[in-house]
Amino acid sequence: GRAGALLDECMGAVGITRKHVYICNVLKCRACITEEGRTRNRAPQQDEMDACAPWLRQQLEIISPLVIVCLGAPAANSLIHRNFRMTQERGQWFTSSPFCRYITAALHPAYILRQVGDSFQALRQQLIEDIDAARRKVIEARKEPPRTLFDL
């Protein structure tokens, strides 16, 4: 959809395509609501994310990424820490994840699409910068020695 197209555009701005990334969701089905005969997306509820957590953990264990970028607060709440505050913690790198060496959060493209004018442009640029920071962090992480059991 439109959010995926914006994500592709922002990744492309720093030379990344979908073949360079693995995208997964904290919820394994669509969180939506139907109003007046129209279906639209909604934020996932905590009990829904908890129910899907075993599948998400298994995906991440199999993929074993060096870097994770959580798009949106629900993903950050699931993978970084509960009560993640997007406005205060977006762009910070965390190293205590059991899933990867480095994890951060960025604004979800769907949120950015709801903005207009200068706000849209500023947040779009912020997403590009966050994706570029993740690209650089992967390069940095590849140069580091492999983790051992004692590092966890």
mmCIF file of C-alpha atoms in Angstrom:
data_model
loop_
_atom_site.group_PDB
_atom_site.id
_atom_site.type_symbol
_atom_site.label_atom_id
_atom_site.label_comp_id
_atom_site.label_asym_id
_atom_site.label_seq_id
_atom_site.Cartn_x
_atom_site.Cartn_y
_atom_site.Cartn_z
ATOM 1 C CA GLY A 1 0.000 0.000 0.000
ATOM 2 C CA ARG A 2 0.917 3.636 0.348
ATOM 3 C CA ALA A 3 2.954 3.101 3.538
ATOM 4 C CA GLY A 4 5.015 0.381 1.844
ATOM 5 C CA ALA A 5 5.599 2.636 -1.154
ATOM 6 C CA LEU A 6 6.822 5.421 1.146
ATOM 7 C CA LEU A 7 9.109 2.960 2.941
ATOM 8 C CA ASP A 8 10.528 1.796 -0.410
ATOM 9 C CA GLU A 9 11.066 5.411 -1.455
ATOM 10 C CA CYS A 10 12.872 6.287 1.792
ATOM 11 C CA MET A 11 15.037 3.159 1.625
ATOM 12 C CA GLY A 12 15.838 3.920 -2.010
ATOM 13 C CA ALA A 13 17.033 7.387 -1.031
ATOM 14 C CA VAL A 14 19.942 5.720 0.815
ATOM 15 C CA GLY A 15 20.529 2.904 -1.671
ATOM 16 C CA ILE A 16 18.557 0.143 0.063
ATOM 17 C CA THR A 17 15.976 -2.083 -1.612
ATOM 18 C CA ARG A 18 13.675 -4.787 -0.263
ATOM 19 C CA LYS A 19 16.290 -7.415 -1.167
ATOM 20 C CA HIS A 20 18.554 -5.872 1.495
ATOM 21 C CA VAL A 21 16.048 -6.130 4.348
ATOM 22 C CA TYR A 22 13.743 -8.597 6.037
ATOM 23 C CA ILE A 23 10.383 -7.148 7.012
ATOM 24 C CA CYS A 24 8.177 -8.782 9.602
ATOM 25 C CA ASN A 25 5.284 -7.651 11.744
ATOM 26 C CA VAL A 26 4.627 -7.942 15.466
ATOM 27 C CA LEU A 27 1.071 -8.927 14.556
ATOM 28 C CA LYS A 28 0.605 -11.852 12.187
ATOM 29 C CA CYS A 29 -2.789 -10.727 10.932
ATOM 30 C CA ARG A 30 -4.306 -7.397 9.976
ATOM 31 C CA ALA A 31 -5.473 -5.206 12.841
ATOM 32 C CA CYS A 32 -8.475 -3.411 11.408
ATOM 33 C CA ILE A 33 -11.834 -1.959 12.231
ATOM 34 C CA THR A 34 -14.924 -1.669 10.053
ATOM 35 C CA GLU A 35 -16.933 1.520 10.290
ATOM 36 C CA GLU A 36 -19.782 2.508 8.006
ATOM 37 C CA GLY A 37 -18.971 -0.420 5.716
ATOM 38 C CA ARG A 38 -15.339 0.668 5.331
ATOM 39 C CA THR A 39 -12.381 -1.267 6.701
ATOM 40 C CA ARG A 40 -9.338 0.616 7.937
ATOM 41 C CA ASN A 41 -6.202 -0.260 9.846
ATOM 42 C CA ARG A 42 -5.837 0.322 13.582
ATOM 43 C CA ALA A 43 -2.985 -0.021 16.050
ATOM 44 C CA PRO A 44 -2.523 -3.561 17.353
ATOM 45 C CA GLN A 45 -3.670 -4.251 20.903
ATOM 46 C CA GLN A 46 -1.248 -5.606 23.500
ATOM 47 C CA ASP A 47 -3.064 -8.945 23.871
ATOM 48 C CA GLU A 48 -2.882 -9.426 20.094
ATOM 49 C CA MET A 49 0.858 -8.720 20.069
ATOM 50 C CA ASP A 50 1.369 -11.056 23.035
ATOM 51 C CA ALA A 51 -0.481 -13.827 21.209
ATOM 52 C CA CYS A 52 1.783 -13.424 18.156
ATOM 53 C CA ALA A 53 5.033 -13.007 20.122
ATOM 54 C CA PRO A 54 6.150 -16.672 19.882
ATOM 55 C CA TRP A 55 6.051 -16.531 16.073
ATOM 56 C CA LEU A 56 7.868 -13.205 16.005
ATOM 57 C CA ARG A 57 10.584 -14.503 18.349
ATOM 58 C CA GLN A 58 11.035 -17.596 16.185
ATOM 59 C CA GLN A 59 11.301 -15.500 13.018
ATOM 60 C CA LEU A 60 13.964 -13.298 14.576
ATOM 61 C CA GLU A 61 15.908 -16.277 15.928
ATOM 62 C CA ILE A 62 15.973 -17.813 12.438
ATOM 63 C CA ILE A 63 16.893 -14.583 10.629
ATOM 64 C CA SER A 64 19.381 -13.540 13.329
ATOM 65 C CA PRO A 65 19.643 -9.899 12.208
ATOM 66 C CA LEU A 66 22.513 -7.622 13.200
ATOM 67 C CA VAL A 67 20.216 -4.587 13.304
ATOM 68 C CA ILE A 68 16.474 -4.129 13.795
ATOM 69 C CA VAL A 69 14.529 -0.970 13.032
ATOM 70 C CA CYS A 70 11.117 -1.005 14.696
ATOM 71 C CA LEU A 71 8.675 0.988 12.602
ATOM 72 C CA GLY A 72 6.198 2.545 15.003
ATOM 73 C CA ALA A 73 5.576 2.418 18.725
ATOM 74 C CA PRO A 74 3.816 -0.989 18.832
ATOM 75 C CA ALA A 75 6.892 -2.688 17.373
ATOM 76 C CA ALA A 76 9.207 -0.747 19.691
ATOM 77 C CA ASN A 77 7.035 -1.656 22.695
ATOM 78 C CA SER A 78 7.307 -5.318 21.731
ATOM 79 C CA LEU A 79 11.010 -5.485 20.902
ATOM 80 C CA ILE A 80 12.790 -2.661 22.738
ATOM 81 C CA HIS A 81 10.824 -2.127 25.953
ATOM 82 C CA ARG A 82 7.281 -1.582 27.186
ATOM 83 C CA ASN A 83 6.113 2.030 27.299
ATOM 84 C CA PHE A 84 8.568 3.013 24.575
ATOM 85 C CA ARG A 85 8.210 6.756 23.973
ATOM 86 C CA MET A 86 8.622 7.404 20.269
ATOM 87 C CA THR A 87 9.085 11.167 20.544
ATOM 88 C CA GLN A 88 11.825 10.856 23.198
ATOM 89 C CA GLU A 89 13.536 7.574 22.202
ATOM 90 C CA ARG A 90 13.244 7.441 18.407
ATOM 91 C CA GLY A 91 16.654 7.070 16.808
ATOM 92 C CA GLN A 92 18.430 5.909 19.977
ATOM 93 C CA TRP A 93 20.345 2.647 19.703
ATOM 94 C CA PHE A 94 19.706 -0.086 22.254
ATOM 95 C CA THR A 95 22.078 -3.031 22.746
ATOM 96 C CA SER A 96 20.208 -5.187 25.246
ATOM 97 C CA SER A 97 18.025 -6.997 22.720
ATOM 98 C CA PRO A 98 18.075 -10.805 22.674
ATOM 99 C CA PHE A 99 17.311 -10.633 18.944
ATOM 100 C CA CYS A 100 20.140 -8.528 17.528
ATOM 101 C CA ARG A 101 23.207 -6.455 18.345
ATOM 102 C CA TYR A 102 21.525 -3.113 17.771
ATOM 103 C CA ILE A 103 17.890 -2.090 17.770
ATOM 104 C CA THR A 104 16.226 1.277 17.255
ATOM 105 C CA ALA A 105 12.855 2.717 16.326
ATOM 106 C CA ALA A 106 11.622 5.046 13.616
ATOM 107 C CA LEU A 107 8.267 6.533 12.800
ATOM 108 C CA HIS A 108 5.926 4.246 10.890
ATOM 109 C CA PRO A 109 5.402 5.352 7.266
ATOM 110 C CA ALA A 110 1.605 5.200 7.763
ATOM 111 C CA TYR A 111 1.931 7.857 10.483
ATOM 112 C CA ILE A 112 4.050 10.038 8.220
ATOM 113 C CA LEU A 113 1.450 9.767 5.451
ATOM 114 C CA ARG A 114 -1.166 11.284 7.778
ATOM 115 C CA GLN A 115 0.905 14.489 8.058
ATOM 116 C CA VAL A 116 0.629 17.399 5.641
ATOM 117 C CA GLY A 117 2.898 20.054 4.201
ATOM 118 C CA ASP A 118 6.128 20.850 6.006
ATOM 119 C CA SER A 119 5.397 18.290 8.727
ATOM 120 C CA PHE A 120 5.138 15.499 6.139
ATOM 121 C CA GLN A 121 8.393 16.571 4.474
ATOM 122 C CA ALA A 122 10.253 16.851 7.792
ATOM 123 C CA LEU A 123 9.100 13.440 9.041
ATOM 124 C CA ARG A 124 9.805 11.817 5.671
ATOM 125 C CA GLN A 125 13.359 13.202 5.852
ATOM 126 C CA GLN A 126 13.642 11.951 9.437
ATOM 127 C CA LEU A 127 12.688 8.432 8.272
ATOM 128 C CA ILE A 128 15.313 8.604 5.520
ATOM 129 C CA GLU A 129 17.920 9.626 8.104
ATOM 130 C CA ASP A 130 16.867 6.818 10.463
ATOM 131 C CA ILE A 131 17.127 4.254 7.665
ATOM 132 C CA ASP A 132 20.540 5.612 6.689
ATOM 133 C CA ALA A 133 21.668 5.369 10.335
ATOM 134 C CA ALA A 134 20.574 1.719 10.318
ATOM 135 C CA ARG A 135 22.492 1.112 7.073
ATOM 136 C CA ARG A 136 25.633 2.562 8.677
ATOM 137 C CA LYS A 137 25.034 0.535 11.869
ATOM 138 C CA VAL A 138 24.919 -2.706 9.839
ATOM 139 C CA ILE A 139 28.280 -1.823 8.255
ATOM 140 C CA GLU A 140 29.704 -1.125 11.717
ATOM 141 C CA ALA A 141 28.259 -4.352 13.196
ATOM 142 C CA ARG A 142 29.717 -6.481 10.397
ATOM 143 C CA LYS A 143 33.203 -5.348 11.453
ATOM 144 C CA GLU A 144 32.688 -6.457 15.057
ATOM 145 C CA PRO A 145 33.720 -9.918 16.264
ATOM 146 C CA PRO A 146 30.936 -12.501 16.527
ATOM 147 C CA ARG A 147 29.003 -12.611 19.791
ATOM 148 C CA THR A 148 29.612 -15.461 22.193
ATOM 149 C CA LEU A 149 27.438 -16.903 24.932
ATOM 150 C CA PHE A 150 29.309 -14.702 27.399
ATOM 151 C CA ASP A 151 28.184 -11.554 25.562
ATOM 152 C CA LEU A 152 24.481 -12.222 26.044
#
